[in-house]
Amino acid sequence: MKVTEHIKNANGKTLFSFEILPPLKGQHIQSIFNNIDPLMEFNPPFIDVTYHREEYIYKELENGLLKKQVVKKRPGTVGICAAIQNKYQVDAVPHILCGGFTKEDTENFLIDLDFLGIDNVVALRGDAVKSETYFKPEKDGHKYASELVSQIQSLNNGKYLDDELQNSSQTNFCIGVAGYPEKHMEAPSLDSDIHFLKKKIKNGATYIVTQMFFDNQKYFDFVAKCRAEGITAPIIPGLKPISTKKQLNLIPHRFKVDLPDDLIMNVVKCKDNSEVRQVGIEWCIHQSKELIKAGVPLLHYYSMGKSTNIQQIAKEVF
């Protein structure tokens, strides 16, 4: 079932969902199930599965020269999605990226998903690889998420890259995209960021999931700006509980989001990360309850491969 259908069928009730990472290469899929199992009591209608593109590493040879190698540390997104739908009977939502994909790769990826009965995808540009300062698309790939959305929508209309195909089958993907309440790190302004978000909706996206935020007012202001620009698609808030002191520096640096002063000071006062974890849980519970009271369609939690704190939050909220 499509994400938008789940939201519609809820009749105003706020739903619960979460996002997981594929395990590191060499780990068993049971590690994924172990983190999903505790959250199934909250009846998630779908589970997001991230996609991790290749990385480049350089190994020194005996002659002193460097050899470039391509490594994918977290493979398995498609297989995990199939396993989730088979084991839990809930929809799995794979992320699909511009980075690391040619248009042909994208089309074949989408065909596989369609054959597996996967109804939803989240279309993202993706980040630059660690060896690059700025994002660089593949030679015949997409530069922007809006272009990726267009290709997915083209398949929904039965239009493939090979325009000589006869009687081609139409896919029926529900397309989600990312929204940034504090703007994308590369956007010159929030208004310009919303301009391009509107383009993604125009090209075929039907719902929005936000980047994490820790001040609900940022989300409320973002939604108001989107609605003023004519964006009517559901805007799902994405939440992440802080769990370590290191994240006070890591989250603003990596994700370019602000942390409220009250949250920062509460974390600074903690003696260890177990206390930080409890502060993060309590802060996220407060966020969640306020958002539910405001009538958000769904709360989406970034689990980052760990579910115990999400479980504690959900027990207090759902």
PDB file of N, CA and C in Angstrom, residues 241-286:
ATOM      1  N   PRO A 241      16.289  11.022  18.603  1.00  0.00           N
ATOM      2  CA  PRO A 241      16.709  11.337  19.967  1.00  0.00           C
ATOM      3  C   PRO A 241      18.235  11.365  20.082  1.00  0.00           C
ATOM      4  N   ILE A 242      18.750  12.370  20.741  1.00  0.00           N
ATOM      5  CA  ILE A 242      20.188  12.435  21.015  1.00  0.00           C
ATOM      6  C   ILE A 242      20.539  11.337  22.026  1.00  0.00           C
ATOM      7  N   SER A 243      21.715  10.731  21.844  1.00  0.00           N
ATOM      8  CA  SER A 243      22.085   9.642  22.750  1.00  0.00           C
ATOM      9  C   SER A 243      23.517   9.726  23.272  1.00  0.00           C
ATOM     10  N   THR A 244      24.344  10.628  22.716  1.00  0.00           N
ATOM     11  CA  THR A 244      25.721  10.766  23.187  1.00  0.00           C
ATOM     12  C   THR A 244      26.120  12.247  23.215  1.00  0.00           C
ATOM     13  N   LYS A 245      27.084  12.586  24.055  1.00  0.00           N
ATOM     14  CA  LYS A 245      27.578  13.959  24.106  1.00  0.00           C
ATOM     15  C   LYS A 245      28.229  14.362  22.792  1.00  0.00           C
ATOM     16  N   LYS A 246      28.846  13.416  22.129  1.00  0.00           N
ATOM     17  CA  LYS A 246      29.528  13.687  20.866  1.00  0.00           C
ATOM     18  C   LYS A 246      28.587  14.273  19.830  1.00  0.00           C
ATOM     19  N   GLN A 247      27.311  13.892  19.922  1.00  0.00           N
ATOM     20  CA  GLN A 247      26.332  14.364  18.939  1.00  0.00           C
ATOM     21  C   GLN A 247      26.052  15.858  19.044  1.00  0.00           C
ATOM     22  N   LEU A 248      26.389  16.485  20.161  1.00  0.00           N
ATOM     23  CA  LEU A 248      26.228  17.939  20.266  1.00  0.00           C
ATOM     24  C   LEU A 248      27.035  18.649  19.186  1.00  0.00           C
ATOM     25  N   ASN A 249      28.173  18.096  18.826  1.00  0.00           N
ATOM     26  CA  ASN A 249      29.008  18.672  17.772  1.00  0.00           C
ATOM     27  C   ASN A 249      28.767  18.000  16.426  1.00  0.00           C
ATOM     28  N   LEU A 250      28.533  16.685  16.463  1.00  0.00           N
ATOM     29  CA  LEU A 250      28.390  15.922  15.226  1.00  0.00           C
ATOM     30  C   LEU A 250      27.144  16.303  14.436  1.00  0.00           C
ATOM     31  N   ILE A 251      26.006  16.417  15.113  1.00  0.00           N
ATOM     32  CA  ILE A 251      24.744  16.684  14.404  1.00  0.00           C
ATOM     33  C   ILE A 251      24.744  18.051  13.720  1.00  0.00           C
ATOM     34  N   PRO A 252      25.122  19.145  14.423  1.00  0.00           N
ATOM     35  CA  PRO A 252      25.172  20.432  13.715  1.00  0.00           C
ATOM     36  C   PRO A 252      26.188  20.445  12.568  1.00  0.00           C
ATOM     37  N   HIS A 253      27.313  19.752  12.764  1.00  0.00           N
ATOM     38  CA  HIS A 253      28.347  19.741  11.723  1.00  0.00           C
ATOM     39  C   HIS A 253      27.921  18.922  10.512  1.00  0.00           C
ATOM     40  N   ARG A 254      27.401  17.730  10.757  1.00  0.00           N
ATOM     41  CA  ARG A 254      27.086  16.818   9.656  1.00  0.00           C
ATOM     42  C   ARG A 254      25.759  17.133   8.978  1.00  0.00           C
ATOM     43  N   PHE A 255      24.760  17.503   9.777  1.00  0.00           N
ATOM     44  CA  PHE A 255      23.419  17.682   9.222  1.00  0.00           C
ATOM     45  C   PHE A 255      22.997  19.147   9.119  1.00  0.00           C
ATOM     46  N   LYS A 256      23.804  20.055   9.653  1.00  0.00           N
ATOM     47  CA  LYS A 256      23.533  21.491   9.581  1.00  0.00           C
ATOM     48  C   LYS A 256      22.174  21.844  10.171  1.00  0.00           C
ATOM     49  N   VAL A 257      21.904  21.288  11.352  1.00  0.00           N
ATOM     50  CA  VAL A 257      20.689  21.645  12.086  1.00  0.00           C
ATOM     51  C   VAL A 257      21.093  22.224  13.438  1.00  0.00           C
ATOM     52  N   ASP A 258      20.264  23.119  13.954  1.00  0.00           N
ATOM     53  CA  ASP A 258      20.538  23.764  15.239  1.00  0.00           C
ATOM     54  C   ASP A 258      19.985  22.933  16.394  1.00  0.00           C
ATOM     55  N   LEU A 259      20.658  22.984  17.517  1.00  0.00           N
ATOM     56  CA  LEU A 259      20.165  22.365  18.736  1.00  0.00           C
ATOM     57  C   LEU A 259      19.731  23.467  19.697  1.00  0.00           C
ATOM     58  N   PRO A 260      18.556  23.352  20.289  1.00  0.00           N
ATOM     59  CA  PRO A 260      18.097  24.377  21.243  1.00  0.00           C
ATOM     60  C   PRO A 260      19.033  24.470  22.446  1.00  0.00           C
ATOM     61  N   ASP A 261      19.164  25.666  22.979  1.00  0.00           N
ATOM     62  CA  ASP A 261      20.058  25.886  24.114  1.00  0.00           C
ATOM     63  C   ASP A 261      19.676  25.017  25.314  1.00  0.00           C
ATOM     64  N   ASP A 262      18.382  24.874  25.577  1.00  0.00           N
ATOM     65  CA  ASP A 262      17.945  24.062  26.719  1.00  0.00           C
ATOM     66  C   ASP A 262      18.414  22.617  26.572  1.00  0.00           C
ATOM     67  N   LEU A 263      18.312  22.084  25.379  1.00  0.00           N
ATOM     68  CA  LEU A 263      18.753  20.711  25.132  1.00  0.00           C
ATOM     69  C   LEU A 263      20.262  20.597  25.316  1.00  0.00           C
ATOM     70  N   ILE A 264      20.985  21.558  24.768  1.00  0.00           N
ATOM     71  CA  ILE A 264      22.449  21.540  24.877  1.00  0.00           C
ATOM     72  C   ILE A 264      22.877  21.549  26.344  1.00  0.00           C
ATOM     73  N   MET A 265      22.307  22.449  27.135  1.00  0.00           N
ATOM     74  CA  MET A 265      22.716  22.574  28.530  1.00  0.00           C
ATOM     75  C   MET A 265      22.334  21.338  29.344  1.00  0.00           C
ATOM     76  N   ASN A 266      21.209  20.747  29.027  1.00  0.00           N
ATOM     77  CA  ASN A 266      20.810  19.517  29.720  1.00  0.00           C
ATOM     78  C   ASN A 266      21.781  18.373  29.426  1.00  0.00           C
ATOM     79  N   VAL A 267      22.258  18.321  28.192  1.00  0.00           N
ATOM     80  CA  VAL A 267      23.225  17.283  27.826  1.00  0.00           C
ATOM     81  C   VAL A 267      24.580  17.567  28.467  1.00  0.00           C
ATOM     82  N   VAL A 268      24.999  18.819  28.452  1.00  0.00           N
ATOM     83  CA  VAL A 268      26.300  19.194  29.034  1.00  0.00           C
ATOM     84  C   VAL A 268      26.368  18.808  30.512  1.00  0.00           C
ATOM     85  N   LYS A 269      25.259  18.907  31.220  1.00  0.00           N
ATOM     86  CA  LYS A 269      25.229  18.601  32.647  1.00  0.00           C
ATOM     87  C   LYS A 269      25.321  17.102  32.945  1.00  0.00           C
ATOM     88  N   CYS A 270      25.110  16.277  31.919  1.00  0.00           N
ATOM     89  CA  CYS A 270      25.095  14.825  32.133  1.00  0.00           C
ATOM     90  C   CYS A 270      26.487  14.294  32.482  1.00  0.00           C
ATOM     91  N   LYS A 271      26.527  13.313  33.376  1.00  0.00           N
ATOM     92  CA  LYS A 271      27.791  12.721  33.801  1.00  0.00           C
ATOM     93  C   LYS A 271      28.322  11.729  32.768  1.00  0.00           C
ATOM     94  N   ASP A 272      27.411  11.044  32.087  1.00  0.00           N
ATOM     95  CA  ASP A 272      27.828  10.043  31.106  1.00  0.00           C
ATOM     96  C   ASP A 272      26.755   9.911  30.035  1.00  0.00           C
ATOM     97  N   ASN A 273      27.019   9.056  29.044  1.00  0.00           N
ATOM     98  CA  ASN A 273      26.099   8.922  27.915  1.00  0.00           C
ATOM     99  C   ASN A 273      24.789   8.230  28.290  1.00  0.00           C
ATOM    100  N   SER A 274      24.777   7.477  29.372  1.00  0.00           N
ATOM    101  CA  SER A 274      23.498   6.890  29.791  1.00  0.00           C
ATOM    102  C   SER A 274      22.536   7.985  30.240  1.00  0.00           C
ATOM    103  N   GLU A 275      23.070   9.027  30.873  1.00  0.00           N
ATOM    104  CA  GLU A 275      22.239  10.173  31.252  1.00  0.00           C
ATOM    105  C   GLU A 275      21.855  10.984  30.019  1.00  0.00           C
ATOM    106  N   VAL A 276      22.783  11.128  29.081  1.00  0.00           N
ATOM    107  CA  VAL A 276      22.487  11.833  27.832  1.00  0.00           C
ATOM    108  C   VAL A 276      21.342  11.144  27.097  1.00  0.00           C
ATOM    109  N   ARG A 277      21.406   9.831  27.065  1.00  0.00           N
ATOM    110  CA  ARG A 277      20.384   9.047  26.378  1.00  0.00           C
ATOM    111  C   ARG A 277      19.006   9.313  26.968  1.00  0.00           C
ATOM    112  N   GLN A 278      18.916   9.420  28.279  1.00  0.00           N
ATOM    113  CA  GLN A 278      17.636   9.676  28.927  1.00  0.00           C
ATOM    114  C   GLN A 278      17.148  11.090  28.627  1.00  0.00           C
ATOM    115  N   VAL A 279      18.070  12.048  28.582  1.00  0.00           N
ATOM    116  CA  VAL A 279      17.705  13.414  28.205  1.00  0.00           C
ATOM    117  C   VAL A 279      17.145  13.430  26.783  1.00  0.00           C
ATOM    118  N   GLY A 280      17.809  12.698  25.888  1.00  0.00           N
ATOM    119  CA  GLY A 280      17.355  12.641  24.500  1.00  0.00           C
ATOM    120  C   GLY A 280      15.985  12.014  24.360  1.00  0.00           C
ATOM    121  N   ILE A 281      15.721  10.969  25.137  1.00  0.00           N
ATOM    122  CA  ILE A 281      14.411  10.312  25.121  1.00  0.00           C
ATOM    123  C   ILE A 281      13.326  11.267  25.600  1.00  0.00           C
ATOM    124  N   GLU A 282      13.576  11.939  26.714  1.00  0.00           N
ATOM    125  CA  GLU A 282      12.572  12.858  27.273  1.00  0.00           C
ATOM    126  C   GLU A 282      12.305  14.031  26.334  1.00  0.00           C
ATOM    127  N   TRP A 283      13.365  14.535  25.689  1.00  0.00           N
ATOM    128  CA  TRP A 283      13.187  15.651  24.753  1.00  0.00           C
ATOM    129  C   TRP A 283      12.340  15.208  23.560  1.00  0.00           C
ATOM    130  N   CYS A 284      12.629  14.005  23.059  1.00  0.00           N
ATOM    131  CA  CYS A 284      11.906  13.501  21.885  1.00  0.00           C
ATOM    132  C   CYS A 284      10.454  13.166  22.222  1.00  0.00           C
ATOM    133  N   ILE A 285      10.199  12.694  23.445  1.00  0.00           N
ATOM    134  CA  ILE A 285       8.819  12.455  23.882  1.00  0.00           C
ATOM    135  C   ILE A 285       8.038  13.767  23.871  1.00  0.00           C
ATOM    136  N   HIS A 286       8.656  14.822  24.402  1.00  0.00           N
ATOM    137  CA  HIS A 286       7.994  16.132  24.419  1.00  0.00           C
ATOM    138  C   HIS A 286       7.720  16.612  22.995  1.00  0.00           C
TER     139      HIS A 286
END
